[in-house]
Amino acid sequence: MLQIECISIFDMLKIGVGPSSSHTLGPWRAAERWLAELKRNGLFDQITSVTVNMYGSLSLTGKGHATDYAVMLGLSGADPEYTPIEDIHPLVQYVKDNQTLKLGNEKKIIFDPDVNIIFHRKFLPFHANGLKFEAQLTSGIKKSKTYYSIGGGFVVVEERKNAKKKKDAFNAFPFPVQKGTELLAFCEQEEKKISEIVLENERSLRTDSEIDKEIKRIWDTMLECMYTGCHTEGKLPGGLNVKRRAYDIHKGLKGNLSYENPEEWLMTIRQTEVKFRQILQWVSCFALSVNEVNAALGRVVTAPTNGSAGVIPSVLMYYMVIENHGGTMEHIKQFLLVAGEIGSLFKKGATISAAMGGCQAEIGVSSAMAAGALTELLGGTPEQVLMAAEIAMEHHLGLTCDPIGGLVQIPCIERNSMGAIKAIHAAELALGSDPKEAKVPFDKVVQTMWETAKDMSSKYKETSEGGLAVGVYLSDC
Ligand code: SF4
């Protein structure tokens, strides 16, 4: 029987800390998992020292993507979802200043980041983002484990041949899908929208109230993130001297509007008259705000990655403030269900890791997710939803990842506003088209993206060894 992986939308949309899902959230979670495993095996109390080895892209752009911060935080027992943002820098500074780390927030060990975090330039064969944790135990034995951060905050260990698959990870959904055609077949058979099929799948994992609670938490985090980005001025950390632009754009747009919190802000914007140029400005402002917060190690929703975290909230916000002033949590839920499902189809059929596929795997996928979700909310059929996702990806094919200085800032921040605008445009094109006349099916674009990813030089896969990253220098900025 064909094994179809079941990916919840809540695995595609995770709450975490910037700037990168593969280079920050993934390594952070890997550190947590490794400590948990040592605890389960009764070895935690025996640890006297820890070394972390970074490989491939995690090594080449790890400093700019705060991978060193992430592993220190993970080893210190901080949780990326709940640790207050204001505690992050002091926690890392404590380790640096004292060369001491409180492992799992329980026991102190000597840990000098300059010595105990090693950046190897070489790539491990299994995946471009490898990291190996090594512990020295009191017994004299060394324990080590290698993890791979495969994009979007997902972490895996290399599978042994013939290893038993985790039972609930496969074939647990009532409507398991590997491809777009299978999803459309279920929609036709059940006479349901894509969001309804996806909701049935989620119900096999959680109760309705748990689903609604998680959707609300995700939306609250997105809204808070946009609000914070729109109300924070200054420059981003890292040395590129990038000015935060969402603040100025937002200031120009809001004029004399007054409000006290994110909810009031949303209601107030809804009541303003906007022309096309202002729509572009609002959407850009929402997208930039998220990625400026992300670049400053703030809290964002990985969607499907941190580098591309601005596309989905900005397109959803576009729906809420431009398209439907009466939009409710039900609309938000519908949008996120469709977006999450489209993201998982790209993860199953191609990749959501820039280290494997360049920026088409991040901004391209997020734009496709947002385009499809918006299309359903605007009344599109399931076929038009996948057509919109296809159009959005088709015009991101071949997009490279070449962040200057290894920082998730240039071209990343602006690229989110481009991905959002393309998503809205793709939705409009699909809504005005007959999917039967489409020449490029959704599954074909997924496959083409993967083929393009495999052909792409590693210089353009999150290594900062090509493109803008070598054409523009930190000293120029
Ligand atoms: S260029 Fe694209 S893929 Fe690369 S780090 Fe920036 S947003 Fe992510």
GROMACS .gro file of C-alpha atoms and ligand atoms in nm:
model
  485
    1MET     CA    1   0.000   0.000   0.000
    2LEU     CA    2   0.129   0.345  -0.092
    3GLN     CA    3   0.236   0.538   0.216
    4ILE     CA    4   0.102   0.892   0.211
    5GLU     CA    5   0.249   1.127   0.467
    6CYS     CA    6  -0.005   1.313   0.679
    7ILE     CA    7   0.106   1.670   0.736
    8SER     CA    8  -0.115   1.883   0.957
    9ILE     CA    9  -0.160   2.246   0.861
   10PHE     CA   10  -0.028   2.324   1.209
   11ASP     CA   11   0.303   2.169   1.107
   12MET     CA   12   0.312   2.399   0.804
   13LEU     CA   13   0.220   2.706   1.012
   14LYS     CA   14   0.430   2.705   1.329
   15ILE     CA   15   0.478   2.981   1.579
   16GLY     CA   16   0.847   3.052   1.635
   17VAL     CA   17   1.127   3.305   1.642
   18GLY     CA   18   1.310   3.464   1.347
   19PRO     CA   19   1.502   3.492   1.134
   20SER     CA   20   1.492   3.147   0.971
   21SER     CA   21   1.284   2.833   1.004
   22SER     CA   22   1.552   2.601   0.865
   23HIS     CA   23   1.848   2.779   1.028
   24THR     CA   24   1.692   2.900   1.354
   25LEU     CA   25   1.372   2.714   1.443
   26GLY     CA   26   1.491   2.374   1.313
   27PRO     CA   27   1.829   2.373   1.494
   28TRP     CA   28   1.657   2.506   1.808
   29ARG     CA   29   1.409   2.216   1.799
   30ALA     CA   30   1.692   1.972   1.721
   31ALA     CA   31   1.877   2.082   2.037
   32GLU     CA   32   1.558   2.033   2.240
   33ARG     CA   33   1.498   1.688   2.090
   34TRP     CA   34   1.854   1.577   2.157
   35LEU     CA   35   1.840   1.682   2.523
   36ALA     CA   36   1.502   1.513   2.563
   37GLU     CA   37   1.645   1.191   2.422
   38LEU     CA   38   1.945   1.201   2.657
   39LYS     CA   39   1.704   1.253   2.946
   40ARG     CA   40   1.487   0.961   2.839
   41ASN     CA   41   1.799   0.744   2.829
   42GLY     CA   42   1.910   0.858   3.176
   43LEU     CA   43   2.224   1.026   3.041
   44PHE     CA   44   2.141   1.393   3.095
   45ASP     CA   45   2.296   1.411   3.444
   46GLN     CA   46   2.620   1.263   3.313
   47ILE     CA   47   2.685   1.537   3.055
   48THR     CA   48   3.001   1.735   3.124
   49SER     CA   49   3.038   1.920   2.794
   50VAL     CA   50   2.859   1.970   2.463
   51THR     CA   51   2.987   2.046   2.113
   52VAL     CA   52   2.766   2.138   1.818
   53ASN     CA   53   2.889   2.086   1.461
   54MET     CA   54   2.719   2.272   1.175
   55TYR     CA   55   2.741   2.147   0.818
   56GLY     CA   56   2.659   2.275   0.471
   57SER     CA   57   2.422   2.568   0.447
   58LEU     CA   58   2.382   2.579   0.826
   59SER     CA   59   2.753   2.651   0.840
   60LEU     CA   60   2.778   2.888   0.543
   61THR     CA   61   2.489   3.116   0.643
   62GLY     CA   62   2.446   3.000   1.002
   63LYS     CA   63   2.592   3.312   1.164
   64GLY     CA   64   2.373   3.548   0.962
   65HIS     CA   65   2.070   3.330   1.026
   66ALA     CA   66   2.139   3.314   1.403
   67THR     CA   67   2.187   2.936   1.404
   68ASP     CA   68   2.443   2.973   1.683
   69TYR     CA   69   2.184   3.164   1.889
   70ALA     CA   70   1.924   2.898   1.815
   71VAL     CA   71   2.130   2.606   1.944
   72MET     CA   72   2.235   2.797   2.256
   73LEU     CA   73   1.869   2.876   2.326
   74GLY     CA   74   1.760   2.519   2.256
   75LEU     CA   75   2.032   2.378   2.479
   76SER     CA   76   1.933   2.629   2.750
   77GLY     CA   77   1.579   2.492   2.757
   78ALA     CA   78   1.410   2.800   2.606
   79ASP     CA   79   1.098   2.733   2.395
   80PRO     CA   80   1.075   2.917   2.060
   81GLU     CA   81   0.698   2.938   2.084
   82TYR     CA   82   0.667   3.083   2.433
   83THR     CA   83   0.999   3.235   2.548
   84PRO     CA   84   0.946   3.611   2.575
   85ILE     CA   85   1.127   3.784   2.289
   86GLU     CA   86   1.293   4.024   2.534
   87ASP     CA   87   1.460   3.728   2.711
   88ILE     CA   88   1.634   3.598   2.398
   89HIS     CA   89   1.931   3.835   2.376
   90PRO     CA   90   2.005   3.829   2.753
   91LEU     CA   91   2.002   3.446   2.748
   92VAL     CA   92   2.256   3.433   2.465
   93GLN     CA   93   2.461   3.715   2.615
   94TYR     CA   94   2.479   3.524   2.943
   95VAL     CA   95   2.632   3.224   2.764
   96LYS     CA   96   2.880   3.443   2.576
   97ASP     CA   97   2.985   3.650   2.879
   98ASN     CA   98   3.017   3.361   3.122
   99GLN     CA   99   3.110   3.085   2.880
  100THR     CA  100   2.857   2.885   3.073
  101LEU     CA  101   2.531   2.733   2.961
  102LYS     CA  102   2.249   2.613   3.183
  103LEU     CA  103   2.170   2.289   3.003
  104GLY     CA  104   1.795   2.235   2.978
  105ASN     CA  105   1.771   2.524   3.225
  106GLU     CA  106   1.882   2.269   3.488
  107LYS     CA  107   2.258   2.219   3.511
  108LYS     CA  108   2.550   2.445   3.432
  109ILE     CA  109   2.824   2.334   3.193
  110ILE     CA  110   3.121   2.521   3.048
  111PHE     CA  111   3.022   2.633   2.698
  112ASP     CA  112   3.222   2.879   2.490
  113PRO     CA  113   3.031   2.945   2.165
  114ASP     CA  114   3.359   3.020   1.984
  115VAL     CA  115   3.491   2.675   2.078
  116ASN     CA  116   3.185   2.458   2.127
  117ILE     CA  117   2.999   2.558   1.809
  118ILE     CA  118   3.199   2.452   1.505
  119PHE     CA  119   3.111   2.566   1.154
  120HIS     CA  120   3.232   2.308   0.899
  121ARG     CA  121   3.213   2.412   0.536
  122LYS     CA  122   3.151   2.060   0.412
  123PHE     CA  123   2.808   1.924   0.327
  124LEU     CA  124   2.671   1.597   0.468
  125PRO     CA  125   2.530   1.370   0.197
  126PHE     CA  126   2.174   1.334   0.332
  127HIS     CA  127   2.070   1.702   0.332
  128ALA     CA  128   2.229   2.048   0.297
  129ASN     CA  129   2.135   2.148   0.654
  130GLY     CA  130   2.309   1.905   0.892
  131LEU     CA  131   2.404   1.950   1.256
  132LYS     CA  132   2.567   1.706   1.493
  133PHE     CA  133   2.546   1.731   1.873
  134GLU     CA  134   2.819   1.563   2.080
  135ALA     CA  135   2.813   1.515   2.457
  136GLN     CA  136   3.101   1.411   2.677
  137LEU     CA  137   2.972   1.198   2.966
  138THR     CA  138   3.123   1.142   3.311
  139SER     CA  139   3.171   0.776   3.220
  140GLY     CA  140   3.420   0.883   2.953
  141ILE     CA  141   3.181   0.784   2.675
  142LYS     CA  142   3.086   1.030   2.401
  143LYS     CA  143   2.727   1.042   2.276
  144SER     CA  144   2.647   1.207   1.945
  145LYS     CA  145   2.351   1.246   1.714
  146THR     CA  146   2.307   1.412   1.375
  147TYR     CA  147   1.990   1.596   1.279
  148TYR     CA  148   1.881   1.759   0.956
  149SER     CA  149   1.677   2.075   0.939
  150ILE     CA  150   1.483   2.016   0.620
  151GLY     CA  151   1.297   2.347   0.594
  152GLY     CA  152   0.996   2.510   0.760
  153GLY     CA  153   1.122   2.409   1.107
  154PHE     CA  154   1.090   2.037   1.028
  155VAL     CA  155   1.373   1.828   1.176
  156VAL     CA  156   1.459   1.469   1.086
  157VAL     CA  157   1.728   1.212   1.152
  158GLU     CA  158   1.857   1.011   0.862
  159GLU     CA  159   1.628   0.714   0.816
  160ARG     CA  160   1.777   0.372   0.845
  161LYS     CA  161   1.693   0.148   0.554
  162ASN     CA  162   1.382  -0.058   0.632
  163ALA     CA  163   1.320   0.144   0.949
  164LYS     CA  164   0.957   0.122   1.065
  165LYS     CA  165   0.765   0.438   0.975
  166LYS     CA  166   0.584   0.616   1.257
  167LYS     CA  167   0.232   0.477   1.234
  168ASP     CA  168   0.034   0.798   1.277
  169ALA     CA  169   0.252   0.990   1.031
  170PHE     CA  170   0.115   0.790   0.738
  171ASN     CA  171  -0.233   0.711   0.612
  172ALA     CA  172  -0.403   0.852   0.924
  173PHE     CA  173  -0.618   1.103   0.736
  174PRO     CA  174  -0.961   1.017   0.593
  175PHE     CA  175  -0.854   1.201   0.277
  176PRO     CA  176  -0.479   1.136   0.235
  177VAL     CA  177  -0.333   1.322  -0.061
  178GLN     CA  178   0.006   1.323  -0.223
  179LYS     CA  179  -0.087   1.530  -0.527
  180GLY     CA  180  -0.320   1.805  -0.637
  181THR     CA  181  -0.519   1.570  -0.860
  182GLU     CA  182  -0.600   1.350  -0.560
  183LEU     CA  183  -0.716   1.651  -0.360
  184LEU     CA  184  -0.944   1.760  -0.645
  185ALA     CA  185  -1.082   1.406  -0.676
  186PHE     CA  186  -1.179   1.408  -0.306
  187CYS     CA  187  -1.341   1.750  -0.348
  188GLU     CA  188  -1.549   1.620  -0.637
  189GLN     CA  189  -1.636   1.290  -0.470
  190GLU     CA  190  -1.743   1.456  -0.142
  191GLU     CA  191  -1.880   1.773  -0.306
  192LYS     CA  192  -1.670   1.980  -0.070
  193LYS     CA  193  -1.434   2.275  -0.091
  194ILE     CA  194  -1.062   2.221  -0.035
  195SER     CA  195  -1.086   2.379   0.312
  196GLU     CA  196  -1.363   2.133   0.407
  197ILE     CA  197  -1.157   1.831   0.300
  198VAL     CA  198  -0.856   1.962   0.492
  199LEU     CA  199  -1.072   2.028   0.798
  200GLU     CA  200  -1.192   1.666   0.794
  201ASN     CA  201  -0.828   1.557   0.793
  202GLU     CA  202  -0.743   1.788   1.084
  203ARG     CA  203  -1.039   1.649   1.278
  204SER     CA  204  -0.869   1.311   1.278
  205LEU     CA  205  -0.589   1.472   1.484
  206ARG     CA  206  -0.770   1.730   1.701
  207THR     CA  207  -1.114   1.830   1.828
  208ASP     CA  208  -1.295   2.124   1.667
  209SER     CA  209  -1.228   2.343   1.968
  210GLU     CA  210  -0.856   2.258   1.961
  211ILE     CA  211  -0.844   2.343   1.590
  212ASP     CA  212  -1.021   2.676   1.647
  213LYS     CA  213  -0.794   2.758   1.938
  214GLU     CA  214  -0.480   2.691   1.732
  215ILE     CA  215  -0.613   2.890   1.435
  216LYS     CA  216  -0.680   3.183   1.666
  217ARG     CA  217  -0.334   3.157   1.821
  218ILE     CA  218  -0.176   3.162   1.473
  219TRP     CA  219  -0.385   3.458   1.359
  220ASP     CA  220  -0.320   3.650   1.683
  221THR     CA  221   0.054   3.595   1.636
  222MET     CA  222   0.036   3.711   1.274
  223LEU     CA  223  -0.166   4.020   1.361
  224GLU     CA  224   0.057   4.107   1.656
  225CYS     CA  225   0.363   4.062   1.436
  226MET     CA  226   0.227   4.298   1.166
  227TYR     CA  227   0.125   4.549   1.429
  228THR     CA  228   0.467   4.540   1.590
  229GLY     CA  229   0.644   4.575   1.256
  230CYS     CA  230   0.425   4.870   1.153
  231HIS     CA  231   0.495   5.050   1.479
  232THR     CA  232   0.870   4.991   1.517
  233GLU     CA  233   1.124   5.225   1.361
  234GLY     CA  234   1.503   5.208   1.339
  235LYS     CA  235   1.754   4.978   1.177
  236LEU     CA  236   1.773   4.599   1.171
  237PRO     CA  237   2.054   4.417   1.353
  238GLY     CA  238   2.332   4.234   1.171
  239GLY     CA  239   2.553   4.504   1.019
  240LEU     CA  240   2.374   4.572   0.688
  241ASN     CA  241   2.220   4.890   0.832
  242VAL     CA  242   1.886   4.806   0.673
  243LYS     CA  243   1.626   5.066   0.768
  244ARG     CA  244   1.289   4.936   0.884
  245ARG     CA  245   1.047   5.062   0.616
  246ALA     CA  246   0.711   4.935   0.733
  247TYR     CA  247   0.706   5.209   0.998
  248ASP     CA  248   0.732   5.495   0.746
  249ILE     CA  249   0.492   5.342   0.493
  250HIS     CA  250   0.241   5.275   0.766
  251LYS     CA  251   0.279   5.625   0.909
  252GLY     CA  252   0.203   5.775   0.567
  253LEU     CA  253  -0.100   5.550   0.518
  254LYS     CA  254  -0.257   5.579   0.859
  255GLY     CA  255  -0.263   5.959   0.872
  256ASN     CA  256  -0.474   6.059   1.172
  257LEU     CA  257  -0.623   5.718   1.244
  258SER     CA  258  -0.624   5.634   1.611
  259TYR     CA  259  -0.644   5.296   1.786
  260GLU     CA  260  -0.512   5.127   2.094
  261ASN     CA  261  -0.429   4.767   2.004
  262PRO     CA  262  -0.399   4.523   1.708
  263GLU     CA  263  -0.775   4.447   1.700
  264GLU     CA  264  -0.874   4.815   1.693
  265TRP     CA  265  -0.604   4.876   1.433
  266LEU     CA  266  -0.757   4.613   1.205
  267MET     CA  267  -1.107   4.759   1.246
  268THR     CA  268  -0.982   5.113   1.181
  269ILE     CA  269  -0.795   5.026   0.862
  270ARG     CA  270  -1.106   4.850   0.732
  271GLN     CA  271  -1.297   5.175   0.745
  272THR     CA  272  -1.054   5.375   0.530
  273GLU     CA  273  -1.100   5.434   0.155
  274VAL     CA  274  -0.814   5.296  -0.053
  275LYS     CA  275  -0.710   5.328  -0.417
  276PHE     CA  276  -0.494   5.080  -0.613
  277ARG     CA  277  -0.164   5.244  -0.519
  278GLN     CA  278  -0.262   5.244  -0.155
  279ILE     CA  279  -0.361   4.879  -0.176
  280LEU     CA  280  -0.010   4.803  -0.299
  281GLN     CA  281   0.132   5.010  -0.019
  282TRP     CA  282  -0.080   4.845   0.250
  283VAL     CA  283   0.000   4.494   0.129
  284SER     CA  284   0.371   4.577   0.107
  285CYS     CA  285   0.359   4.736   0.447
  286PHE     CA  286   0.202   4.425   0.605
  287ALA     CA  287   0.456   4.195   0.437
  288LEU     CA  288   0.757   4.413   0.519
  289SER     CA  289   0.645   4.449   0.879
  290VAL     CA  290   0.646   4.073   0.936
  291ASN     CA  291   0.987   4.021   0.784
  292GLU     CA  292   1.140   4.312   0.967
  293VAL     CA  293   1.017   4.156   1.291
  294ASN     CA  294   1.155   3.824   1.168
  295ALA     CA  295   1.495   3.976   1.088
  296ALA     CA  296   1.509   4.127   1.436
  297LEU     CA  297   1.460   3.780   1.593
  298GLY     CA  298   1.098   3.855   1.675
  299ARG     CA  299   0.804   3.616   1.698
  300VAL     CA  300   0.649   3.515   1.366
  301VAL     CA  301   0.446   3.232   1.216
  302THR     CA  302   0.653   3.009   0.991
  303ALA     CA  303   0.448   3.006   0.670
  304PRO     CA  304   0.587   2.781   0.533
  305THR     CA  305   0.928   2.924   0.637
  306ASN     CA  306   1.044   3.226   0.836
  307GLY     CA  307   1.214   3.395   0.541
  308SER     CA  308   0.877   3.391   0.363
  309ALA     CA  309   0.663   3.449   0.673
  310GLY     CA  310   0.522   3.779   0.545
  311VAL     CA  311   0.335   3.659   0.238
  312ILE     CA  312   0.047   3.470   0.399
  313PRO     CA  313  -0.040   3.722   0.673
  314SER     CA  314  -0.024   4.014   0.429
  315VAL     CA  315  -0.255   3.844   0.176
  316LEU     CA  316  -0.491   3.739   0.455
  317MET     CA  317  -0.485   4.096   0.585
  318TYR     CA  318  -0.558   4.217   0.231
  319TYR     CA  319  -0.869   3.997   0.237
  320MET     CA  320  -0.974   4.128   0.578
  321VAL     CA  321  -0.919   4.499   0.517
  322ILE     CA  322  -0.979   4.536   0.141
  323GLU     CA  323  -1.191   4.249   0.013
  324ASN     CA  324  -1.421   4.168   0.301
  325HIS     CA  325  -1.479   4.413   0.581
  326GLY     CA  326  -1.701   4.157   0.748
  327GLY     CA  327  -1.432   3.886   0.748
  328THR     CA  328  -1.445   3.665   1.059
  329MET     CA  329  -1.241   3.393   1.228
  330GLU     CA  330  -1.423   3.142   1.003
  331HIS     CA  331  -1.274   3.314   0.696
  332ILE     CA  332  -0.931   3.319   0.859
  333LYS     CA  333  -0.964   2.949   0.936
  334GLN     CA  334  -1.071   2.870   0.579
  335PHE     CA  335  -0.774   3.066   0.442
  336LEU     CA  336  -0.520   2.893   0.668
  337LEU     CA  337  -0.662   2.545   0.598
  338VAL     CA  338  -0.620   2.591   0.223
  339ALA     CA  339  -0.281   2.762   0.254
  340GLY     CA  340  -0.148   2.488   0.482
  341GLU     CA  341  -0.264   2.212   0.248
  342ILE     CA  342  -0.103   2.371  -0.058
  343GLY     CA  343   0.221   2.410   0.136
  344SER     CA  344   0.216   2.044   0.231
  345LEU     CA  345   0.168   1.942  -0.135
  346PHE     CA  346   0.488   2.129  -0.220
  347LYS     CA  347   0.667   1.971   0.075
  348LYS     CA  348   0.562   1.621  -0.036
  349GLY     CA  349   0.628   1.671  -0.407
  350ALA     CA  350   0.927   1.905  -0.399
  351THR     CA  351   1.078   2.097  -0.106
  352ILE     CA  352   1.019   2.395   0.120
  353SER     CA  353   1.390   2.423   0.200
  354ALA     CA  354   1.590   2.704   0.035
  355ALA     CA  355   1.902   2.498   0.098
  356MET     CA  356   1.753   2.237  -0.137
  357GLY     CA  357   1.562   2.454  -0.382
  358GLY     CA  358   1.651   2.822  -0.353
  359CYS     CA  359   1.395   3.093  -0.288
  360GLN     CA  360   1.132   2.933  -0.515
  361ALA     CA  361   1.094   2.688  -0.224
  362GLU     CA  362   1.025   2.971   0.020
  363ILE     CA  363   0.868   3.278  -0.141
  364GLY     CA  364   0.742   3.072  -0.436
  365VAL     CA  365   0.564   2.824  -0.209
  366SER     CA  366   0.426   3.090   0.026
  367SER     CA  367   0.293   3.286  -0.272
  368ALA     CA  368   0.126   2.971  -0.409
  369MET     CA  369  -0.025   2.897  -0.065
  370ALA     CA  370  -0.163   3.249  -0.033
  371ALA     CA  371  -0.290   3.261  -0.393
  372GLY     CA  372  -0.487   2.938  -0.353
  373ALA     CA  373  -0.628   3.037  -0.014
  374LEU     CA  374  -0.739   3.379  -0.137
  375THR     CA  375  -0.901   3.222  -0.442
  376GLU     CA  376  -1.120   2.998  -0.228
  377LEU     CA  377  -1.224   3.290  -0.007
  378LEU     CA  378  -1.314   3.491  -0.317
  379GLY     CA  379  -1.546   3.215  -0.437
  380GLY     CA  380  -1.315   3.012  -0.660
  381THR     CA  381  -1.374   2.644  -0.729
  382PRO     CA  382  -1.120   2.385  -0.605
  383GLU     CA  383  -0.980   2.374  -0.961
  384GLN     CA  384  -0.936   2.752  -0.960
  385VAL     CA  385  -0.770   2.734  -0.619
  386LEU     CA  386  -0.500   2.499  -0.750
  387MET     CA  387  -0.479   2.699  -1.072
  388ALA     CA  388  -0.401   3.014  -0.869
  389ALA     CA  389  -0.136   2.824  -0.671
  390GLU     CA  390   0.012   2.697  -0.997
  391ILE     CA  391   0.023   3.047  -1.150
  392ALA     CA  392   0.191   3.191  -0.841
  393MET     CA  393   0.459   2.922  -0.842
  394GLU     CA  394   0.505   2.927  -1.219
  395HIS     CA  395   0.628   3.285  -1.192
  396HIS     CA  396   0.870   3.208  -0.911
  397LEU     CA  397   1.036   2.909  -1.081
  398GLY     CA  398   1.413   2.935  -1.069
  399LEU     CA  399   1.415   3.204  -0.801
  400THR     CA  400   1.751   3.184  -0.625
  401CYS     CA  401   1.842   3.230  -0.261
  402ASP     CA  402   2.138   3.467  -0.225
  403PRO     CA  403   2.099   3.664   0.100
  404ILE     CA  404   2.361   3.935   0.145
  405GLY     CA  405   2.586   3.870   0.443
  406GLY     CA  406   2.390   3.553   0.513
  407LEU     CA  407   2.125   3.773   0.678
  408VAL     CA  408   1.756   3.721   0.614
  409GLN     CA  409   1.716   4.084   0.503
  410ILE     CA  410   1.822   4.156   0.141
  411PRO     CA  411   1.654   4.038  -0.080
  412CYS     CA  412   1.429   3.853   0.165
  413ILE     CA  413   1.222   4.131   0.322
  414GLU     CA  414   1.113   4.301  -0.002
  415ARG     CA  415   1.068   3.966  -0.168
  416ASN     CA  416   0.778   3.895   0.067
  417SER     CA  417   0.588   4.197  -0.062
  418MET     CA  418   0.654   4.077  -0.419
  419GLY     CA  419   0.530   3.729  -0.332
  420ALA     CA  420   0.215   3.873  -0.174
  421ILE     CA  421   0.130   4.093  -0.473
  422LYS     CA  422   0.190   3.802  -0.711
  423ALA     CA  423  -0.041   3.587  -0.500
  424ILE     CA  424  -0.324   3.839  -0.525
  425HIS     CA  425  -0.265   3.874  -0.897
  426ALA     CA  426  -0.256   3.495  -0.945
  427ALA     CA  427  -0.587   3.463  -0.760
  428GLU     CA  428  -0.748   3.721  -0.987
  429LEU     CA  429  -0.615   3.548  -1.300
  430ALA     CA  430  -0.745   3.211  -1.183
  431LEU     CA  431  -1.085   3.352  -1.085
  432GLY     CA  432  -1.122   3.490  -1.434
  433SER     CA  433  -1.015   3.169  -1.609
  434ASP     CA  434  -1.148   2.828  -1.695
  435PRO     CA  435  -0.913   2.574  -1.531
  436LYS     CA  436  -0.999   2.323  -1.806
  437GLU     CA  437  -0.806   2.546  -2.045
  438ALA     CA  438  -0.497   2.568  -1.823
  439LYS     CA  439  -0.186   2.433  -1.994
  440VAL     CA  440   0.018   2.376  -1.679
  441PRO     CA  441  -0.146   2.156  -1.414
  442PHE     CA  442  -0.064   2.220  -1.048
  443ASP     CA  443   0.119   1.888  -1.009
  444LYS     CA  444   0.336   1.970  -1.310
  445VAL     CA  445   0.454   2.295  -1.155
  446VAL     CA  446   0.538   2.111  -0.830
  447GLN     CA  447   0.741   1.858  -1.026
  448THR     CA  448   0.908   2.133  -1.233
  449MET     CA  449   1.001   2.322  -0.921
  450TRP     CA  450   1.171   2.011  -0.785
  451GLU     CA  451   1.354   1.946  -1.114
  452THR     CA  452   1.466   2.311  -1.119
  453ALA     CA  453   1.582   2.277  -0.757
  454LYS     CA  454   1.796   1.978  -0.844
  455ASP     CA  455   1.952   2.163  -1.140
  456MET     CA  456   2.023   2.478  -0.939
  457SER     CA  457   2.384   2.545  -0.843
  458SER     CA  458   2.450   2.521  -0.468
  459LYS     CA  459   2.573   2.883  -0.494
  460TYR     CA  460   2.206   2.982  -0.504
  461LYS     CA  461   2.077   2.758  -0.230
  462GLU     CA  462   2.115   2.955   0.093
  463THR     CA  463   2.495   2.945   0.092
  464SER     CA  464   2.556   3.315   0.016
  465GLU     CA  465   2.821   3.205  -0.235
  466GLY     CA  466   2.653   3.355  -0.544
  467GLY     CA  467   2.421   3.625  -0.677
  468LEU     CA  468   2.360   3.935  -0.468
  469ALA     CA  469   2.554   3.785  -0.181
  470VAL     CA  470   2.880   3.813  -0.373
  471GLY     CA  471   2.784   4.119  -0.581
  472VAL     CA  472   2.709   4.341  -0.282
  473TYR     CA  473   2.937   4.351   0.022
  474LEU     CA  474   2.858   4.430   0.381
  475SER     CA  475   3.113   4.713   0.355
  476ASP     CA  476   2.903   4.871   0.076
  477CYS     CA  477   2.598   4.893   0.296
  478SF4     S1  478   1.650   3.477  -0.040
  478SF4    FE1  479   1.451   3.378  -0.012
  478SF4     S2  480   1.498   3.169   0.047
  478SF4    FE2  481   1.685   3.287   0.073
  478SF4     S3  482   1.684   3.342   0.290
  478SF4    FE3  483   1.588   3.511   0.173
  478SF4     S4  484   1.367   3.466   0.175
  478SF4    FE4  485   1.473   3.280   0.239
   0.00000   0.00000   0.00000
